[in-house]
PDB file of C-alpha atoms in Angstrom:
ATOM      1  CA  UNK Z 457     -14.353   6.946 -18.372  1.00  0.00           C
ATOM      2  CA  UNK Z 458     -17.258   6.123 -16.062  1.00  0.00           C
ATOM      3  CA  UNK Z 459     -16.625   2.454 -16.727  1.00  0.00           C
ATOM      4  CA  UNK Z 460     -12.992   2.834 -15.615  1.00  0.00           C
ATOM      5  CA  UNK Z 461     -14.070   4.632 -12.452  1.00  0.00           C
ATOM      6  CA  UNK Z 462     -16.532   1.862 -11.595  1.00  0.00           C
ATOM      7  CA  UNK Z 463     -13.902  -0.784 -12.269  1.00  0.00           C
ATOM      8  CA  UNK Z 464     -11.410   1.034 -10.039  1.00  0.00           C
ATOM      9  CA  UNK Z 465     -14.003   1.386  -7.308  1.00  0.00           C
ATOM     10  CA  UNK Z 466     -14.750  -2.315  -7.593  1.00  0.00           C
ATOM     11  CA  UNK Z 467     -11.064  -3.123  -7.344  1.00  0.00           C
ATOM     12  CA  UNK Z 468     -10.722  -0.886  -4.326  1.00  0.00           C
ATOM     13  CA  UNK Z 469     -13.656  -2.554  -2.602  1.00  0.00           C
ATOM     14  CA  UNK Z 470     -12.372  -6.012  -3.384  1.00  0.00           C
ATOM     15  CA  UNK Z 471      -8.890  -5.052  -2.160  1.00  0.00           C
ATOM     16  CA  UNK Z 472     -10.362  -3.718   1.070  1.00  0.00           C
ATOM     17  CA  UNK Z 473     -12.489  -6.827   1.499  1.00  0.00           C
ATOM     18  CA  UNK Z 474      -9.486  -9.065   0.948  1.00  0.00           C
ATOM     19  CA  UNK Z 475      -7.404  -6.956   3.301  1.00  0.00           C
ATOM     20  CA  UNK Z 476      -9.947  -7.147   6.091  1.00  0.00           C
ATOM     21  CA  UNK Z 477     -10.477 -10.868   5.567  1.00  0.00           C
ATOM     22  CA  UNK Z 478      -6.782 -11.596   5.870  1.00  0.00           C
ATOM     23  CA  UNK Z 479      -5.154 -11.362   9.258  1.00  0.00           C
ATOM     24  CA  UNK Z 480      -2.844  -8.358   9.601  1.00  0.00           C
ATOM     25  CA  UNK Z 481      -0.087 -10.632  10.853  1.00  0.00           C
ATOM     26  CA  UNK Z 482      -0.308 -12.564   7.620  1.00  0.00           C
ATOM     27  CA  UNK Z 483       0.393  -9.376   5.654  1.00  0.00           C
ATOM     28  CA  UNK Z 484       3.246  -8.095   7.729  1.00  0.00           C
ATOM     29  CA  UNK Z 485       4.686 -10.915   9.771  1.00  0.00           C
ATOM     30  CA  UNK Z 486       7.460 -10.363  12.270  1.00  0.00           C
ATOM     31  CA  UNK Z 487      10.870 -11.804  11.632  1.00  0.00           C
ATOM     32  CA  UNK Z 488      12.539 -11.317   8.270  1.00  0.00           C
ATOM     33  CA  UNK Z 489      10.503  -8.768   6.366  1.00  0.00           C
ATOM     34  CA  UNK Z 490       8.107 -10.250   3.928  1.00  0.00           C
ATOM     35  CA  UNK Z 491       8.977  -8.441   0.740  1.00  0.00           C
ATOM     36  CA  UNK Z 492       6.230  -5.890   0.111  1.00  0.00           C
ATOM     37  CA  UNK Z 493       7.069  -5.938  -3.582  1.00  0.00           C
ATOM     38  CA  UNK Z 494       6.290  -9.640  -3.813  1.00  0.00           C
ATOM     39  CA  UNK Z 495       3.113  -9.296  -1.728  1.00  0.00           C
ATOM     40  CA  UNK Z 496       1.819  -6.578  -4.055  1.00  0.00           C
ATOM     41  CA  UNK Z 497       2.790  -8.539  -7.170  1.00  0.00           C
ATOM     42  CA  UNK Z 498       0.911 -11.564  -5.851  1.00  0.00           C
ATOM     43  CA  UNK Z 499      -2.124  -9.398  -5.166  1.00  0.00           C
ATOM     44  CA  UNK Z 500      -1.999  -7.969  -8.688  1.00  0.00           C
ATOM     45  CA  UNK Z 501      -1.661 -11.388 -10.293  1.00  0.00           C
ATOM     46  CA  UNK Z 502      -4.642 -12.656  -8.297  1.00  0.00           C
ATOM     47  CA  UNK Z 503      -6.834  -9.905  -9.778  1.00  0.00           C
ATOM     48  CA  UNK Z 504      -6.174 -11.161 -13.306  1.00  0.00           C
ATOM     49  CA  UNK Z 505      -6.170  -7.680 -14.839  1.00  0.00           C
ATOM     50  CA  UNK Z 506      -3.078  -8.322 -16.952  1.00  0.00           C
ATOM     51  CA  UNK Z 507      -2.346 -10.994 -19.512  1.00  0.00           C
ATOM     52  CA  UNK Z 508       0.457 -13.406 -18.658  1.00  0.00           C
ATOM     53  CA  UNK Z 509       2.944 -11.510 -20.831  1.00  0.00           C
ATOM     54  CA  UNK Z 510       1.887  -8.140 -19.445  1.00  0.00           C
ATOM     55  CA  UNK Z 511       2.170  -9.495 -15.906  1.00  0.00           C
ATOM     56  CA  UNK Z 512       5.674 -10.795 -16.631  1.00  0.00           C
ATOM     57  CA  UNK Z 513       6.711  -7.422 -18.076  1.00  0.00           C
ATOM     58  CA  UNK Z 514       5.078  -5.521 -15.214  1.00  0.00           C
ATOM     59  CA  UNK Z 515       6.739  -7.771 -12.635  1.00  0.00           C
ATOM     60  CA  UNK Z 516      10.230  -7.248 -14.051  1.00  0.00           C
ATOM     61  CA  UNK Z 517       9.837  -3.470 -14.182  1.00  0.00           C
ATOM     62  CA  UNK Z 518       8.147  -3.289 -10.757  1.00  0.00           C
ATOM     63  CA  UNK Z 519      10.821  -5.373  -9.025  1.00  0.00           C
ATOM     64  CA  UNK Z 520      13.630  -3.323 -10.557  1.00  0.00           C
ATOM     65  CA  UNK Z 521      11.921  -0.046  -9.657  1.00  0.00           C
ATOM     66  CA  UNK Z 522      11.326  -1.074  -6.059  1.00  0.00           C
ATOM     67  CA  UNK Z 523      14.876  -2.332  -5.610  1.00  0.00           C
ATOM     68  CA  UNK Z 524      16.267   0.992  -6.806  1.00  0.00           C
ATOM     69  CA  UNK Z 525      13.820   2.951  -4.646  1.00  0.00           C
ATOM     70  CA  UNK Z 526      14.697   0.808  -1.622  1.00  0.00           C
ATOM     71  CA  UNK Z 527      18.362   1.741  -2.077  1.00  0.00           C
ATOM     72  CA  UNK Z 528      17.520   5.450  -2.330  1.00  0.00           C
ATOM     73  CA  UNK Z 529      15.230   5.257   0.716  1.00  0.00           C
ATOM     74  CA  UNK Z 530      17.951   3.586   2.769  1.00  0.00           C
ATOM     75  CA  UNK Z 531      20.391   6.316   1.787  1.00  0.00           C
ATOM     76  CA  UNK Z 532      17.830   9.008   2.635  1.00  0.00           C
ATOM     77  CA  UNK Z 533      17.204   7.532   6.094  1.00  0.00           C
ATOM     78  CA  UNK Z 534      20.952   7.550   6.768  1.00  0.00           C
ATOM     79  CA  UNK Z 535      21.211  11.177   5.647  1.00  0.00           C
ATOM     80  CA  UNK Z 536      18.291  12.175   7.876  1.00  0.00           C
ATOM     81  CA  UNK Z 537      19.986  10.513  10.851  1.00  0.00           C
ATOM     82  CA  UNK Z 538      23.122  12.538  10.131  1.00  0.00           C
ATOM     83  CA  UNK Z 539      20.984  15.652   9.902  1.00  0.00           C
ATOM     84  CA  UNK Z 540      19.573  15.071  13.403  1.00  0.00           C
ATOM     85  CA  UNK Z 541      23.014  15.238  14.975  1.00  0.00           C
ATOM     86  CA  UNK Z 542      24.543  17.801  12.641  1.00  0.00           C
ATOM     87  CA  UNK Z 543      25.477  21.198  14.100  1.00  0.00           C
ATOM     88  CA  UNK Z 544      27.320  22.791  11.155  1.00  0.00           C
ATOM     89  CA  UNK Z 545      25.058  25.005   9.018  1.00  0.00           C
ATOM     90  CA  UNK Z 546      26.860  24.301   5.736  1.00  0.00           C
ATOM     91  CA  UNK Z 547      26.769  20.573   6.341  1.00  0.00           C
ATOM     92  CA  UNK Z 548      23.044  20.807   7.201  1.00  0.00           C
ATOM     93  CA  UNK Z 549      22.354  22.520   3.887  1.00  0.00           C
ATOM     94  CA  UNK Z 550      24.340  19.874   2.039  1.00  0.00           C
ATOM     95  CA  UNK Z 551      22.449  17.075   3.777  1.00  0.00           C
ATOM     96  CA  UNK Z 552      19.069  18.686   3.073  1.00  0.00           C
ATOM     97  CA  UNK Z 553      20.051  19.056  -0.585  1.00  0.00           C
ATOM     98  CA  UNK Z 554      20.990  15.372  -0.697  1.00  0.00           C
ATOM     99  CA  UNK Z 555      17.553  14.458   0.666  1.00  0.00           C
ATOM    100  CA  UNK Z 556      15.904  16.673  -1.960  1.00  0.00           C
ATOM    101  CA  UNK Z 557      18.064  15.122  -4.689  1.00  0.00           C
ATOM    102  CA  UNK Z 558      17.013  11.657  -3.547  1.00  0.00           C
ATOM    103  CA  UNK Z 559      13.372  12.743  -3.759  1.00  0.00           C
ATOM    104  CA  UNK Z 560      14.027  13.826  -7.339  1.00  0.00           C
ATOM    105  CA  UNK Z 561      15.768  10.519  -8.114  1.00  0.00           C
ATOM    106  CA  UNK Z 562      12.729   8.601  -6.812  1.00  0.00           C
ATOM    107  CA  UNK Z 563      10.390  10.699  -8.927  1.00  0.00           C
ATOM    108  CA  UNK Z 564      12.600  10.177 -11.987  1.00  0.00           C
ATOM    109  CA  UNK Z 565      12.595   6.424 -11.378  1.00  0.00           C
ATOM    110  CA  UNK Z 566       8.791   6.482 -11.200  1.00  0.00           C
ATOM    111  CA  UNK Z 567       8.622   8.351 -14.505  1.00  0.00           C
ATOM    112  CA  UNK Z 568      11.047   6.001 -16.223  1.00  0.00           C
ATOM    113  CA  UNK Z 569       9.118   2.991 -14.937  1.00  0.00           C
ATOM    114  CA  UNK Z 570       5.853   4.509 -16.176  1.00  0.00           C
ATOM    115  CA  UNK Z 571       7.379   4.976 -19.618  1.00  0.00           C
ATOM    116  CA  UNK Z 572       8.473   1.325 -19.592  1.00  0.00           C
ATOM    117  CA  UNK Z 573       5.039   0.156 -18.453  1.00  0.00           C
ATOM    118  CA  UNK Z 574       3.340   2.150 -21.212  1.00  0.00           C
ATOM    119  CA  UNK Z 575       5.511   0.482 -23.844  1.00  0.00           C
ATOM    120  CA  UNK Z 576       4.434  -2.974 -22.679  1.00  0.00           C
ATOM    121  CA  UNK Z 577       0.925  -2.682 -21.195  1.00  0.00           C
ATOM    122  CA  UNK Z 578      -2.404  -1.311 -22.408  1.00  0.00           C
ATOM    123  CA  UNK Z 579      -3.031   2.062 -20.730  1.00  0.00           C
ATOM    124  CA  UNK Z 580      -6.450   1.217 -19.264  1.00  0.00           C
ATOM    125  CA  UNK Z 581      -5.207  -2.022 -17.682  1.00  0.00           C
ATOM    126  CA  UNK Z 582      -2.046  -0.272 -16.494  1.00  0.00           C
ATOM    127  CA  UNK Z 583      -4.128   2.384 -14.740  1.00  0.00           C
ATOM    128  CA  UNK Z 584      -6.182  -0.350 -13.057  1.00  0.00           C
ATOM    129  CA  UNK Z 585      -3.085  -2.207 -11.909  1.00  0.00           C
ATOM    130  CA  UNK Z 586      -1.312   0.867 -10.563  1.00  0.00           C
ATOM    131  CA  UNK Z 587      -4.413   1.976  -8.666  1.00  0.00           C
ATOM    132  CA  UNK Z 588      -4.959  -1.539  -7.345  1.00  0.00           C
ATOM    133  CA  UNK Z 589      -1.330  -1.693  -6.214  1.00  0.00           C
ATOM    134  CA  UNK Z 590      -1.444   1.677  -4.477  1.00  0.00           C
ATOM    135  CA  UNK Z 591      -4.714   0.964  -2.685  1.00  0.00           C
ATOM    136  CA  UNK Z 592      -3.484  -2.432  -1.540  1.00  0.00           C
ATOM    137  CA  UNK Z 593      -0.227  -0.990  -0.163  1.00  0.00           C
ATOM    138  CA  UNK Z 594      -2.179   1.740   1.610  1.00  0.00           C
ATOM    139  CA  UNK Z 595      -4.400  -0.906   3.210  1.00  0.00           C
ATOM    140  CA  UNK Z 596      -1.360  -2.865   4.373  1.00  0.00           C
ATOM    141  CA  UNK Z 597       0.206   0.248   5.924  1.00  0.00           C
ATOM    142  CA  UNK Z 598      -3.085   1.184   7.551  1.00  0.00           C
ATOM    143  CA  UNK Z 599      -3.290  -2.273   9.129  1.00  0.00           C
ATOM    144  CA  UNK Z 600       0.302  -1.976  10.326  1.00  0.00           C
ATOM    145  CA  UNK Z 601      -0.437   1.401  11.961  1.00  0.00           C
ATOM    146  CA  UNK Z 602      -3.541   0.007  13.643  1.00  0.00           C
ATOM    147  CA  UNK Z 603      -1.612  -2.989  14.913  1.00  0.00           C
ATOM    148  CA  UNK Z 604       1.118  -0.717  16.306  1.00  0.00           C
ATOM    149  CA  UNK Z 605      -1.478   1.439  18.042  1.00  0.00           C
ATOM    150  CA  UNK Z 606      -3.102  -1.647  19.576  1.00  0.00           C
ATOM    151  CA  UNK Z 607       0.259  -2.868  20.820  1.00  0.00           C
ATOM    152  CA  UNK Z 608       1.011   0.549  22.390  1.00  0.00           C
ATOM    153  CA  UNK Z 609      -2.367   0.586  24.115  1.00  0.00           C
ATOM    154  CA  UNK Z 610      -1.875  -2.923  25.462  1.00  0.00           C
ATOM    155  CA  UNK Z 611       1.573  -1.989  26.764  1.00  0.00           C
ATOM    156  CA  UNK Z 612       0.180   0.942  28.733  1.00  0.00           C
TER     157      UNK Z 612
END
């Protein structure tokens, strides 16, 4: 267990080092959105945690999961926009329930994907990959927030 913790810490440090070495614009360029799914998959493949077959299996599941979650997130954003302008109490309740149902759908998708991952990938390597992925995405979002804050400060 200690070994896994040290490996995860090492991965986190290497992810942070790579993230700070790379320019933030390279990670989240303007124009057509660079697909976060593909950026994360590239990052995972560069770490070499998974075998080629495991990486292929992980990639297929991960892409499918993120496509489905993207659809749910888009629907949720549209519902929340409706909720902002809604004045009818019954309709508000219905919209809030739809948002909650979408949250449940996302969680169910995560569980189903985890079950699929477990069938194909060794548990210790899967844990490393999922942690690496999450930490890398968090670093990307952190850099995006910092860049937005800098732009707001420069505009003032």
